[in-house]
Short mmCIF file of the C-alpha atoms (twelve columns), coordinates in Angstrom:
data_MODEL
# 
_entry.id   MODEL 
# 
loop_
_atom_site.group_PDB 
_atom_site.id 
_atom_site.type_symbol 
_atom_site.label_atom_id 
_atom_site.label_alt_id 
_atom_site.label_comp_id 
_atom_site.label_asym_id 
_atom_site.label_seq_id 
_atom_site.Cartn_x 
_atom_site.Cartn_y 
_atom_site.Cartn_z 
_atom_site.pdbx_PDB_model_num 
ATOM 1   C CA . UNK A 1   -15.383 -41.716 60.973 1 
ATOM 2   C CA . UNK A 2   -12.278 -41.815 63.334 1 
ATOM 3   C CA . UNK A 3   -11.848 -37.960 62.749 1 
ATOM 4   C CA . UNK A 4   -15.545 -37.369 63.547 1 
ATOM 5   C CA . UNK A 5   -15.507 -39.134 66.513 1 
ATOM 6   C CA . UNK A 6   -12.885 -37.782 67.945 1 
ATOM 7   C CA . UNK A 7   -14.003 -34.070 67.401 1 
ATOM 8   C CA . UNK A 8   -17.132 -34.631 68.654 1 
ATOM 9   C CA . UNK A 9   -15.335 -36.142 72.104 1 
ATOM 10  C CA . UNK A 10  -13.403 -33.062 71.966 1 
ATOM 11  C CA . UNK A 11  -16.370 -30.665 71.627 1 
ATOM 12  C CA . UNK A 12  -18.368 -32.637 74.323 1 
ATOM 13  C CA . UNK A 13  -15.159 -32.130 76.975 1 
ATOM 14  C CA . UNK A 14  -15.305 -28.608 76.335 1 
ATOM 15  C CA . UNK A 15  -18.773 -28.016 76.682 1 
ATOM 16  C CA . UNK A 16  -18.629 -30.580 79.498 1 
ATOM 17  C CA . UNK A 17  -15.888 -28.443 81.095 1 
ATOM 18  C CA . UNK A 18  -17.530 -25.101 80.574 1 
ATOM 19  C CA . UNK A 19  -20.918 -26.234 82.259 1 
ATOM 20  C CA . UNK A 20  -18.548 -26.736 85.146 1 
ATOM 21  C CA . UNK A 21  -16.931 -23.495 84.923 1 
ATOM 22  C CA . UNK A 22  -19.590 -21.770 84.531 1 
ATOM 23  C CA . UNK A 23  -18.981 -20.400 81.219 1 
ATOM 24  C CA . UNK A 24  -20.045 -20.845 77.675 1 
ATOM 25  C CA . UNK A 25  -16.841 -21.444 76.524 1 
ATOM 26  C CA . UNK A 26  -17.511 -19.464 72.970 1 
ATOM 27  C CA . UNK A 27  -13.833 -18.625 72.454 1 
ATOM 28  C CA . UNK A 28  -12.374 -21.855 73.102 1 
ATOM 29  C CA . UNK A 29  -15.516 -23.782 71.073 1 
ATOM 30  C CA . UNK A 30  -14.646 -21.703 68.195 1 
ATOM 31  C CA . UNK A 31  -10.549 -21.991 68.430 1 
ATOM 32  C CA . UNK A 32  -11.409 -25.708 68.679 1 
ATOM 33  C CA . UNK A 33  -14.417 -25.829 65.593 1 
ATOM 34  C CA . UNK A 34  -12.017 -23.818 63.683 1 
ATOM 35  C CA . UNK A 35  -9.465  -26.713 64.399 1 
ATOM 36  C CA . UNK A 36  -11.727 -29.076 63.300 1 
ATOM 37  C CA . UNK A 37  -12.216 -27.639 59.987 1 
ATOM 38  C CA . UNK A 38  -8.593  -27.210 58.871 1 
ATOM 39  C CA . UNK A 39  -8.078  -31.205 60.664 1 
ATOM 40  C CA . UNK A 40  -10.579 -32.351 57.980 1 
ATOM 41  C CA . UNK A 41  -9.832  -30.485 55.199 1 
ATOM 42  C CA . UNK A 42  -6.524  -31.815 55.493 1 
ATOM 43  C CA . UNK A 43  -7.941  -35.229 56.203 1 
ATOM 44  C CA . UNK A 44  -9.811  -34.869 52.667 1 
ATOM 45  C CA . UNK A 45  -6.757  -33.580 50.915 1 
ATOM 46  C CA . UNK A 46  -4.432  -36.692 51.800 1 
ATOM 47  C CA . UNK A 47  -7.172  -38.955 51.020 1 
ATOM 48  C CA . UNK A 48  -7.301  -37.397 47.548 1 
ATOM 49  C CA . UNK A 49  -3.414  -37.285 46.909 1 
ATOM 50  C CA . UNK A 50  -3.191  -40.771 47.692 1 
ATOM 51  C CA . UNK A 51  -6.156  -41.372 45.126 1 
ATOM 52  C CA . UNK A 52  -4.609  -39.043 42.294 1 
ATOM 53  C CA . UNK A 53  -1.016  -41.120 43.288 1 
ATOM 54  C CA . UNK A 54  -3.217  -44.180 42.813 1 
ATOM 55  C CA . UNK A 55  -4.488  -42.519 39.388 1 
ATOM 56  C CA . UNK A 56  -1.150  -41.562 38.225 1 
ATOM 57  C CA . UNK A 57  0.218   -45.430 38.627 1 
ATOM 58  C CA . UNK A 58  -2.637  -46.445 36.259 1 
ATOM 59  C CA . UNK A 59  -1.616  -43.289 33.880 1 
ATOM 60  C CA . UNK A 60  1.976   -44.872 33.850 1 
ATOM 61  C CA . UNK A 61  1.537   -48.632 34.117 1 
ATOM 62  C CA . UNK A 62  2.979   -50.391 30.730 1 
ATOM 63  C CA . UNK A 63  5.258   -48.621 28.114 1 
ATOM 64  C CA . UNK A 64  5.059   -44.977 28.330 1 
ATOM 65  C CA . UNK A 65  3.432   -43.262 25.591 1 
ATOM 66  C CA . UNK A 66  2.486   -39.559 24.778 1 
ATOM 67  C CA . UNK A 67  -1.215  -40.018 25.719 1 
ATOM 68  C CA . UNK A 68  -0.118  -41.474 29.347 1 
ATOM 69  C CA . UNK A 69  2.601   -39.136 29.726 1 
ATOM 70  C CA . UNK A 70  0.112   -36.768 29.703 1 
ATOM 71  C CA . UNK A 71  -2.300  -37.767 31.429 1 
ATOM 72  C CA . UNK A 72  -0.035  -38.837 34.166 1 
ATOM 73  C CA . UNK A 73  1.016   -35.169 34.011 1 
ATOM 74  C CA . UNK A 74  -2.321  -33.902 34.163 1 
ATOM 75  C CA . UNK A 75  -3.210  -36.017 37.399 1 
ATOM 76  C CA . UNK A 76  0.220   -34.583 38.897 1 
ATOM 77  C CA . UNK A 77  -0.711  -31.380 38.934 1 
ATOM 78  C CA . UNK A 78  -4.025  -31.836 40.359 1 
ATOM 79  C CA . UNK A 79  -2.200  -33.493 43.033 1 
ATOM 80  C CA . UNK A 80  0.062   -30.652 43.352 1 
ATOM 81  C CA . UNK A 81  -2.788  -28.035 42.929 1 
ATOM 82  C CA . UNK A 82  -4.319  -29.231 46.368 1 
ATOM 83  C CA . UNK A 83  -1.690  -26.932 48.734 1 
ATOM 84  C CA . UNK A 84  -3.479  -23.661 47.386 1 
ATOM 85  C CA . UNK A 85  -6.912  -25.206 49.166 1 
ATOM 86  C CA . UNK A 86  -8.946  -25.465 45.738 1 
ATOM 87  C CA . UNK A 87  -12.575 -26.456 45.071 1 
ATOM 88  C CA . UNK A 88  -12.360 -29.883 45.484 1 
ATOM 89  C CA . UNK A 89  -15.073 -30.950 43.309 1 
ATOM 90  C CA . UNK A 90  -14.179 -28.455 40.504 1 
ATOM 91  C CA . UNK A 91  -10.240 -29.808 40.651 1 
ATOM 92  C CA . UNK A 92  -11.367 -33.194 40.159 1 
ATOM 93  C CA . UNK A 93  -14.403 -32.780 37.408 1 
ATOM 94  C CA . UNK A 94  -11.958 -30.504 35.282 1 
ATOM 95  C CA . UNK A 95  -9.021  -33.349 35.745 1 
ATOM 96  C CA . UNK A 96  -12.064 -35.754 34.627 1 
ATOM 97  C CA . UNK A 97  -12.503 -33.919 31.780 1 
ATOM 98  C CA . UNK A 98  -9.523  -33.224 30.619 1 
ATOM 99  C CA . UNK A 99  -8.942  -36.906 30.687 1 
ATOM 100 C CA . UNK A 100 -11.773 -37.913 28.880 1 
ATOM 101 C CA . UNK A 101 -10.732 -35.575 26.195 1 
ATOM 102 C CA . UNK A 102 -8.102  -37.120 25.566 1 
ATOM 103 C CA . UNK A 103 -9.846  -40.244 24.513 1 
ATOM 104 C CA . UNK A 104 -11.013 -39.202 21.547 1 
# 
């Protein structure tokens, strides 16, 4: 919500300042939506680290066995998968699964 607001103050002070100028303002609107993207999908990828860290602590908490070495392991390199900009929602349903396979 923070993030949203913000980039929508932004994009209203450009628009605000082009209608002044008397220009659109296309170039700088896209440099700036552009921005925007890459600030959120950034946004989204710390908020899933620190859930996969959060993950990880559960993988790990007690006496270390096989199973949660491994699935700690797993969860790690989901977490480290995120700097090559993957699907999100495919990262996370294949970690999922992967997990739940190891139930049984």
């Amino acid at each position: 919500e923070p993030l949203s607001a913000k980039q929508s103050s932004e994009i209203a002070a450009l628009v605000d300042q082009a209608r002044k100028m008397g220009g659109g303002g296309g170039a700088n609107r896209r440099e700036m939506e552009e921005r925007h993207k890459r600030e959120l999908r950034r946004w989204r990828s710390e908020e899933l680290r620190f859930g996969l860290s959060v993950l990880a602590r559960v993988c790990i908490k007690g006496p270390p066995t096989a199973d949660s070495l491994r699935a700690f392991d797993l969860v790690w390199t989901a977490s480290s998968s995120l700097s090559r900009n993957p699907n999100e929602t495919l990262l996370l349903q294949a970690l999922l699964l992967r997990l739940d396979a190891m139930k049984g």
